[in-house]
mmCIF file of C-alpha atoms and ligand atoms in Angstrom:
data_model
loop_
_atom_site.group_PDB
_atom_site.id
_atom_site.type_symbol
_atom_site.label_atom_id
_atom_site.label_comp_id
_atom_site.label_asym_id
_atom_site.label_seq_id
_atom_site.Cartn_x
_atom_site.Cartn_y
_atom_site.Cartn_z
ATOM 1 C CA MET A 72 0.000 0.000 0.000
ATOM 2 C CA LYS A 73 1.174 3.548 -0.728
ATOM 3 C CA ILE A 74 2.438 5.010 2.511
ATOM 4 C CA LEU A 75 0.753 8.369 1.996
ATOM 5 C CA GLU A 76 -2.588 6.597 1.595
ATOM 6 C CA ALA A 77 -2.350 4.680 4.881
ATOM 7 C CA LYS A 78 -4.933 5.817 7.425
ATOM 8 C CA PHE A 79 -2.372 6.242 10.213
ATOM 9 C CA VAL A 80 -0.318 8.538 7.971
ATOM 10 C CA ARG A 81 -3.310 10.627 6.893
ATOM 11 C CA GLY A 82 -4.387 11.015 10.533
ATOM 12 C CA PHE A 83 -0.856 12.066 11.485
ATOM 13 C CA ILE A 84 -0.723 14.729 8.778
ATOM 14 C CA ASN A 85 -4.182 16.067 9.709
ATOM 15 C CA MET A 86 -3.176 16.370 13.337
ATOM 16 C CA ALA A 87 0.026 18.226 12.423
ATOM 17 C CA GLN A 88 -1.993 20.656 10.338
ATOM 18 C CA GLU A 89 -4.524 21.251 13.117
ATOM 19 C CA GLY A 90 -1.739 21.900 15.620
ATOM 20 C CA TYR A 91 -0.096 24.349 13.249
ATOM 21 C CA GLU A 92 -3.401 26.156 12.723
ATOM 22 C CA GLU A 93 -3.780 26.503 16.507
ATOM 23 C CA GLY A 94 -0.497 28.445 16.570
ATOM 24 C CA TRP A 95 1.392 25.857 18.613
ATOM 25 C CA HIS A 96 4.144 25.170 16.055
ATOM 26 C CA GLU A 97 6.081 28.321 15.275
ATOM 27 C CA ARG A 98 9.108 27.687 13.078
ATOM 28 C CA ASN A 99 10.216 24.080 13.762
ATOM 29 C CA GLY A 100 8.551 23.947 17.185
ATOM 30 C CA GLY A 101 6.906 20.746 18.387
ATOM 31 C CA ASN A 102 7.080 17.102 17.315
ATOM 32 C CA LEU A 103 4.800 14.103 16.901
ATOM 33 C CA SER A 104 5.288 10.328 16.899
ATOM 34 C CA TYR A 105 3.043 7.341 16.198
ATOM 35 C CA ARG A 106 3.831 3.690 17.099
ATOM 36 C CA LEU A 107 2.697 1.461 14.206
ATOM 37 C CA THR A 108 0.725 -1.745 14.782
ATOM 38 C CA PRO A 109 2.276 -4.955 13.315
ATOM 39 C CA HIS A 110 -0.572 -4.978 10.775
ATOM 40 C CA GLU A 111 0.265 -1.426 9.664
ATOM 41 C CA VAL A 112 3.939 -2.362 9.276
ATOM 42 C CA ASP A 113 2.931 -5.338 7.075
ATOM 43 C CA SER A 114 0.621 -3.188 4.971
ATOM 44 C CA ILE A 115 3.418 -0.792 3.936
ATOM 45 C CA SER A 116 6.479 -3.080 4.070
ATOM 46 C CA ASP A 117 6.860 -3.162 0.254
ATOM 47 C CA ARG A 118 7.365 0.598 0.271
ATOM 48 C CA LEU A 119 10.069 0.835 2.952
ATOM 49 C CA PHE A 120 13.751 1.446 2.136
ATOM 50 C CA GLN A 121 15.726 -1.719 2.694
ATOM 51 C CA HIS A 122 18.922 -0.201 4.019
ATOM 52 C CA GLY A 123 19.760 2.565 6.394
ATOM 53 C CA GLU A 124 22.479 2.844 8.960
ATOM 54 C CA TRP A 125 21.802 2.210 12.628
ATOM 55 C CA THR A 126 22.104 5.287 14.851
ATOM 56 C CA ASP A 127 22.114 5.602 18.638
ATOM 57 C CA ILE A 128 18.817 6.725 20.190
ATOM 58 C CA ASN A 129 20.633 8.169 23.247
ATOM 59 C CA ALA A 130 18.188 6.228 25.425
ATOM 60 C CA SER A 131 17.427 2.584 26.032
ATOM 61 C CA VAL A 132 13.910 1.271 25.327
ATOM 62 C CA PRO A 133 14.205 -2.536 25.191
ATOM 63 C CA THR A 134 10.430 -3.037 25.417
ATOM 64 C CA LEU A 135 10.111 -1.237 22.055
ATOM 65 C CA ALA A 136 12.735 -3.396 20.303
ATOM 66 C CA GLY A 137 11.834 -4.043 16.659
ATOM 67 C CA GLU A 138 8.932 -1.569 16.641
ATOM 68 C CA TYR A 139 8.281 1.033 13.939
ATOM 69 C CA PHE A 140 7.407 4.697 14.469
ATOM 70 C CA LEU A 141 6.227 7.493 12.210
ATOM 71 C CA VAL A 142 7.918 10.669 13.506
ATOM 72 C CA THR A 143 8.475 14.277 12.528
ATOM 73 C CA GLY A 144 11.964 15.218 11.354
ATOM 74 C CA SER A 145 14.394 17.325 13.348
ATOM 75 C CA GLY A 146 14.289 20.973 12.266
ATOM 76 C CA LYS A 147 11.235 20.414 10.055
ATOM 77 C CA TYR A 148 8.333 22.866 10.176
ATOM 78 C CA PHE A 149 4.829 21.610 11.011
ATOM 79 C CA ARG A 150 3.414 23.987 8.417
ATOM 80 C CA ASN A 151 5.273 22.040 5.718
ATOM 81 C CA ILE A 152 4.059 18.583 6.791
ATOM 82 C CA PRO A 153 0.828 18.588 4.710
ATOM 83 C CA VAL A 154 2.694 20.147 1.767
ATOM 84 C CA ASP A 155 5.596 17.669 1.701
ATOM 85 C CA PRO A 156 5.198 14.761 4.137
ATOM 86 C CA GLU A 157 7.965 12.676 2.514
ATOM 87 C CA GLU A 158 10.484 15.427 3.184
ATOM 88 C CA THR A 159 9.356 16.340 6.719
ATOM 89 C CA LEU A 160 8.458 12.931 8.227
ATOM 90 C CA CYS A 161 10.109 9.548 8.534
ATOM 91 C CA ILE A 162 9.358 5.986 9.550
ATOM 92 C CA ILE A 163 12.034 4.524 11.803
ATOM 93 C CA GLU A 164 12.660 0.961 12.933
ATOM 94 C CA LEU A 165 14.268 0.155 16.297
ATOM 95 C CA ASP A 166 16.905 -2.576 16.559
ATOM 96 C CA GLU A 167 16.586 -5.715 18.683
ATOM 97 C CA THR A 168 18.210 -4.032 21.711
ATOM 98 C CA GLY A 169 16.030 -0.904 21.693
ATOM 99 C CA THR A 170 19.087 1.387 21.692
ATOM 100 C CA LYS A 171 19.393 2.166 17.961
ATOM 101 C CA TYR A 172 17.127 3.227 15.113
ATOM 102 C CA ARG A 173 17.333 3.327 11.337
ATOM 103 C CA ILE A 174 15.259 5.286 8.833
ATOM 104 C CA ARG A 175 13.042 3.121 6.599
ATOM 105 C CA TRP A 176 11.021 5.835 4.812
ATOM 106 C CA GLY A 177 10.828 9.606 4.376
ATOM 107 C CA LEU A 178 13.249 12.503 4.932
ATOM 108 C CA VAL A 179 13.929 12.319 1.200
ATOM 109 C CA GLU A 180 16.134 15.403 1.281
ATOM 110 C CA GLY A 181 18.095 14.121 4.288
ATOM 111 C CA GLY A 182 17.883 14.692 8.009
ATOM 112 C CA ARG A 183 17.114 12.776 11.156
ATOM 113 C CA PRO A 184 14.145 12.163 13.438
ATOM 114 C CA THR A 185 13.002 14.798 15.933
ATOM 115 C CA SER A 186 15.538 16.143 18.432
ATOM 116 C CA GLU A 187 13.125 14.966 21.134
ATOM 117 C CA LEU A 188 13.357 11.307 20.035
ATOM 118 C CA PRO A 189 14.626 10.151 23.488
ATOM 119 C CA THR A 190 11.582 11.684 25.230
ATOM 120 C CA HIS A 191 9.177 10.309 22.618
ATOM 121 C CA LEU A 192 10.537 6.767 22.860
ATOM 122 C CA LEU A 193 10.876 6.757 26.660
ATOM 123 C CA ASN A 194 7.251 7.944 26.872
ATOM 124 C CA HIS A 195 6.113 5.302 24.356
ATOM 125 C CA ALA A 196 7.855 2.619 26.431
ATOM 126 C CA ILE A 197 6.077 3.656 29.645
ATOM 127 C CA LYS A 198 2.721 4.124 27.940
ATOM 128 C CA LYS A 199 2.891 0.802 26.094
ATOM 129 C CA ARG A 200 3.133 -0.861 29.512
ATOM 130 C CA VAL A 201 0.710 1.207 31.600
ATOM 131 C CA SER A 202 -1.972 1.436 28.873
ATOM 132 C CA ASN A 203 -1.822 -2.281 28.002
ATOM 133 C CA ASN A 204 -0.417 -1.491 24.568
ATOM 134 C CA THR A 205 -3.252 0.881 23.583
ATOM 135 C CA HIS A 206 -1.404 4.233 23.606
ATOM 136 C CA ARG A 207 0.390 4.883 20.312
ATOM 137 C CA ILE A 208 0.734 8.656 20.044
ATOM 138 C CA ILE A 209 3.092 11.096 21.745
ATOM 139 C CA TYR A 210 2.569 14.769 20.865
ATOM 140 C CA HIS A 211 4.678 17.766 21.847
ATOM 141 C CA ALA A 212 3.393 21.309 21.239
ATOM 142 C CA HIS A 213 4.370 24.833 22.262
ATOM 143 C CA CYS A 214 0.997 25.933 23.643
ATOM 144 C CA THR A 215 1.011 29.668 24.345
ATOM 145 C CA ASN A 216 -1.109 29.894 27.484
ATOM 146 C CA ILE A 217 0.400 26.895 29.257
ATOM 147 C CA ILE A 218 3.853 28.376 28.662
ATOM 148 C CA ALA A 219 2.654 31.726 30.063
ATOM 149 C CA LEU A 220 1.150 30.032 33.137
ATOM 150 C CA SER A 221 4.445 28.305 33.874
ATOM 151 C CA PHE A 222 5.897 31.768 34.629
ATOM 152 C CA LEU A 223 3.134 32.555 37.134
ATOM 153 C CA LEU A 224 2.127 29.457 39.085
ATOM 154 C CA PRO A 225 4.318 27.316 41.358
ATOM 155 C CA LEU A 226 5.681 24.443 39.244
ATOM 156 C CA LYS A 227 3.789 21.710 41.078
ATOM 157 C CA ASP A 228 1.498 18.992 39.708
ATOM 158 C CA GLU A 229 -1.046 19.796 42.453
ATOM 159 C CA VAL A 230 -1.266 23.477 41.558
ATOM 160 C CA PHE A 231 -1.504 23.070 37.774
ATOM 161 C CA THR A 232 -3.981 20.208 38.005
ATOM 162 C CA ARG A 233 -6.263 21.983 40.455
ATOM 163 C CA GLU A 234 -6.181 25.351 38.657
ATOM 164 C CA LEU A 235 -6.764 23.805 35.217
ATOM 165 C CA TRP A 236 -9.591 21.611 36.535
ATOM 166 C CA GLU A 237 -11.226 24.702 38.083
ATOM 167 C CA SER A 238 -10.951 26.756 34.923
ATOM 168 C CA MET A 239 -13.261 24.628 32.767
ATOM 169 C CA THR A 240 -15.831 22.114 34.008
ATOM 170 C CA GLU A 241 -14.973 19.226 31.676
ATOM 171 C CA CYS A 242 -11.243 19.237 32.466
ATOM 172 C CA PRO A 243 -11.434 16.693 35.308
ATOM 173 C CA VAL A 244 -13.395 14.396 32.988
ATOM 174 C CA VAL A 245 -10.812 14.777 30.191
ATOM 175 C CA PHE A 246 -7.740 14.388 32.432
ATOM 176 C CA PRO A 247 -8.967 12.863 35.718
ATOM 177 C CA GLU A 248 -5.454 11.608 36.518
ATOM 178 C CA GLY A 249 -4.195 15.236 36.563
ATOM 179 C CA ILE A 250 -1.214 16.807 34.847
ATOM 180 C CA GLY A 251 2.499 16.613 35.634
ATOM 181 C CA VAL A 252 5.026 19.451 35.620
ATOM 182 C CA VAL A 253 8.724 19.224 34.773
ATOM 183 C CA PRO A 254 10.768 22.261 35.870
ATOM 184 C CA TRP A 255 12.814 24.046 33.216
ATOM 185 C CA MET A 256 15.420 21.674 31.795
ATOM 186 C CA VAL A 257 17.572 21.609 28.667
ATOM 187 C CA PRO A 258 15.420 20.056 25.917
ATOM 188 C CA GLY A 259 16.533 17.459 23.400
ATOM 189 C CA GLY A 260 18.289 15.035 25.704
ATOM 190 C CA ARG A 261 17.908 11.883 27.712
ATOM 191 C CA GLU A 262 17.593 13.574 31.154
ATOM 192 C CA ILE A 263 14.452 15.552 30.328
ATOM 193 C CA GLY A 264 13.108 12.408 28.646
ATOM 194 C CA ILE A 265 13.597 10.361 31.800
ATOM 195 C CA GLU A 266 11.943 13.006 34.027
ATOM 196 C CA THR A 267 9.005 13.238 31.609
ATOM 197 C CA SER A 268 8.551 9.503 31.292
ATOM 198 C CA LYS A 269 8.488 9.101 35.105
ATOM 199 C CA LEU A 270 5.481 11.432 35.182
ATOM 200 C CA MET A 271 3.905 9.583 32.228
ATOM 201 C CA GLU A 272 3.540 6.574 34.551
ATOM 202 C CA THR A 273 0.666 8.508 36.145
ATOM 203 C CA TYR A 274 -0.366 11.262 33.772
ATOM 204 C CA ASN A 275 -1.283 11.533 30.072
ATOM 205 C CA ALA A 276 -0.046 15.124 29.935
ATOM 206 C CA VAL A 277 3.200 16.630 31.176
ATOM 207 C CA ILE A 278 4.108 20.321 31.079
ATOM 208 C CA TRP A 279 7.633 21.382 30.212
ATOM 209 C CA SER A 280 8.003 24.677 32.058
ATOM 210 C CA HIS A 281 8.535 27.706 29.802
ATOM 211 C CA HIS A 282 8.503 25.356 26.817
ATOM 212 C CA GLY A 283 5.289 23.407 26.116
ATOM 213 C CA ILE A 284 3.385 20.190 26.761
ATOM 214 C CA PHE A 285 3.724 16.467 25.996
ATOM 215 C CA CYS A 286 0.505 14.466 25.618
ATOM 216 C CA SER A 287 -0.021 10.734 25.170
ATOM 217 C CA GLY A 288 -3.052 8.936 23.794
ATOM 218 C CA ASP A 289 -4.521 6.022 21.882
ATOM 219 C CA THR A 290 -6.053 7.992 18.975
ATOM 220 C CA TYR A 291 -5.147 11.165 17.114
ATOM 221 C CA ASP A 292 -8.485 12.723 18.112
ATOM 222 C CA GLY A 293 -8.057 11.850 21.782
ATOM 223 C CA THR A 294 -4.458 13.060 21.990
ATOM 224 C CA PHE A 295 -5.117 16.295 20.122
ATOM 225 C CA GLY A 296 -8.300 16.809 22.142
ATOM 226 C CA LEU A 297 -6.351 16.460 25.381
ATOM 227 C CA MET A 298 -3.795 19.065 24.289
ATOM 228 C CA HIS A 299 -6.578 21.369 23.097
ATOM 229 C CA THR A 300 -8.571 21.052 26.329
ATOM 230 C CA ILE A 301 -5.547 21.767 28.541
ATOM 231 C CA GLU A 302 -4.523 24.774 26.470
ATOM 232 C CA LYS A 303 -8.060 26.194 26.380
ATOM 233 C CA SER A 304 -8.344 25.896 30.150
ATOM 234 C CA ALA A 305 -4.967 27.638 30.493
ATOM 235 C CA GLU A 306 -6.253 30.418 28.242
ATOM 236 C CA ILE A 307 -9.274 30.957 30.485
ATOM 237 C CA LEU A 308 -7.067 31.042 33.569
ATOM 238 C CA MET A 309 -4.720 33.553 31.913
ATOM 239 C CA LYS A 310 -7.715 35.801 31.169
ATOM 240 C CA ILE A 311 -8.798 35.602 34.821
ATOM 241 C CA LEU A 312 -5.272 36.377 36.049
ATOM 242 C CA ALA A 313 -5.044 39.298 33.629
ATOM 243 C CA VAL A 314 -8.067 41.117 35.006
ATOM 244 C CA SER A 315 -8.461 40.160 38.666
ATOM 245 C CA ASP A 316 -6.514 39.360 41.810
ATOM 246 C CA ARG A 317 -8.979 36.610 42.769
ATOM 247 C CA LYS A 318 -11.872 34.433 41.603
ATOM 248 C CA LEU A 319 -15.255 35.548 42.905
ATOM 249 C CA ASN A 320 -16.785 32.126 42.069
ATOM 250 C CA THR A 321 -15.246 28.763 41.415
ATOM 251 C CA ILE A 322 -15.792 24.983 41.355
ATOM 252 C CA THR A 323 -15.229 23.587 44.865
ATOM 253 C CA PRO A 324 -13.710 20.251 45.948
ATOM 254 C CA ASP A 325 -17.229 18.988 46.785
ATOM 255 C CA ASP A 326 -18.439 20.067 43.323
ATOM 256 C CA PHE A 327 -15.609 17.996 41.814
ATOM 257 C CA ARG A 328 -16.557 14.985 43.959
ATOM 258 C CA GLN A 329 -20.146 15.251 42.702
ATOM 259 C CA LEU A 330 -18.968 15.607 39.092
ATOM 260 C CA ALA A 331 -16.706 12.560 39.472
ATOM 261 C CA LYS A 332 -19.613 10.499 40.788
ATOM 262 C CA ASP A 333 -22.022 11.509 38.040
ATOM 263 C CA PHE A 334 -19.459 11.121 35.241
ATOM 264 C CA GLY A 335 -17.999 7.885 36.592
ATOM 265 C CA VAL A 336 -14.415 9.131 36.852
ATOM 266 C CA THR A 337 -11.993 8.760 39.745
ATOM 267 C CA LEU A 338 -10.331 11.965 40.893
ATOM 268 C CA ASN A 339 -7.272 11.798 43.077
ATOM 269 C CA GLU A 340 -8.060 13.423 46.465
ATOM 270 C CA ARG A 341 -4.509 14.785 46.394
ATOM 271 C CA PHE A 342 -5.807 17.512 44.053
ATOM 272 C CA LEU A 343 -8.908 18.341 46.098
ATOM 273 C CA TYR A 344 -7.076 20.032 48.975
ATOM 274 C CA GLU A 345 -8.434 22.989 50.926
ATOM 275 C CA LYS A 346 -6.942 26.138 49.411
ATOM 276 C CA LYS A 347 -5.142 28.390 51.891
ATOM 277 C CA GLY A 348 -6.175 31.833 50.714
ATOM 278 C CA THR A 349 -8.441 33.675 48.315
ATOM 279 C CA THR A 350 -6.300 36.105 46.365
ATOM 280 C CA PHE A 351 -3.628 34.972 43.942
ATOM 281 C CA LYS A 352 -1.153 36.799 46.183
ATOM 282 C CA GLU A 353 -2.177 34.751 49.223
ATOM 283 C CA LEU A 354 -2.230 31.529 47.215
ATOM 284 C CA TYR A 355 0.829 31.888 45.016
ATOM 285 C CA GLY A 356 2.554 35.154 45.904
ATOM 286 C CA ILE A 357 1.632 36.749 42.569
HETATM 287 O O1 2HA B 506 12.097 22.312 17.899
HETATM 288 O O2 2HA B 506 9.970 21.574 19.980
HETATM 289 O O3 2HA B 506 11.531 20.718 21.897
HETATM 290 C C1 2HA B 506 11.434 21.152 18.237
HETATM 291 C C2 2HA B 506 11.065 21.232 19.648
HETATM 292 C C3 2HA B 506 12.094 20.877 20.650
HETATM 293 ZN ZN1 ZN B 507 9.657 21.946 22.020
#
C-alpha cells in the first residue's frame, strides 16, 4: 500500500496541520510520533527502504525493540508537513536491543528524526506498559497559554492540576489523573526524557516549564483533544489572572466529587485540597 494513503499517515498529517493552525508550532517547534501496529507495518512493508544505517537513540527502550514509528523530522516545520510529508516525516525501525534506530522511509532530502526522540521513545515505552499497549501517540506542542502560566504558578502537579480543573468544568473528565510538571530543563536530551517519562507513569499530559506540553493517547483525536482542552483551560485562567486578583466564584472540591460520581471518573483526592487563601497573592505570591 502507498504510505501516503495509509490511514495512520493521513491522521498524522491532519493532526500536524490542526496543531499548526492553533499556533502551537512556530518555526520548527513541536514534534509528533506514532507507534505502528504490526498490521500497519505489514501493509506498507513493500514501500520501505531496505537499508539505512543504525544510529544511537541516546536512550534505552528494550520493550520497544523491533517496533516502527512514524515521527516528525528534526528541524522540520509543522506547516510544511501537509505540503511535503515525505520530506518532513520519517518511519524509523528500532533494533533488537532498543538502543538504535534506522530510517526506513521519508526525509527524502536528508535529516534525522526529531531532536526529542529520546523523550518520545521513553514515553512510548512507559505508555505501552501502563496502557496495556493501547497508547500509540506522543505529541509535543508549544501551547502559548500553558507556557505563560508556567511563569506565574508554582511548578507543582497539584497546583496546575487543580487550577486547570477549576478553569473549565470538563477538564477533570478529560484528564482525571491530573497533569504533571517538569521544571525548566535543557530540551533534546535523555535527562528531560527520563523526568518526563516518570510522570507519564501517572499522567497523560506533562508540562515542560517555559517550553510546552507532551501528551499521550490512543487515537489522534483523543491526543489532540487532550492538548486542546488543557490549552483552552490555560487560556481561560490567563484571562482571569489578567483582570483580577482573585476568583469571585469557582468549582469547589465537593463540586468535583459530585462531578466525578455523576461522570464515573476517579479523581485523586490529592488535588482536592483545601486552598489556603483567596487572592492569587495569598495563594501563590503573585
Ligand atoms: O524544535 O519543539 O523541543 C522542536 C522542539 C524541541
Ligand atoms: Zn519543544
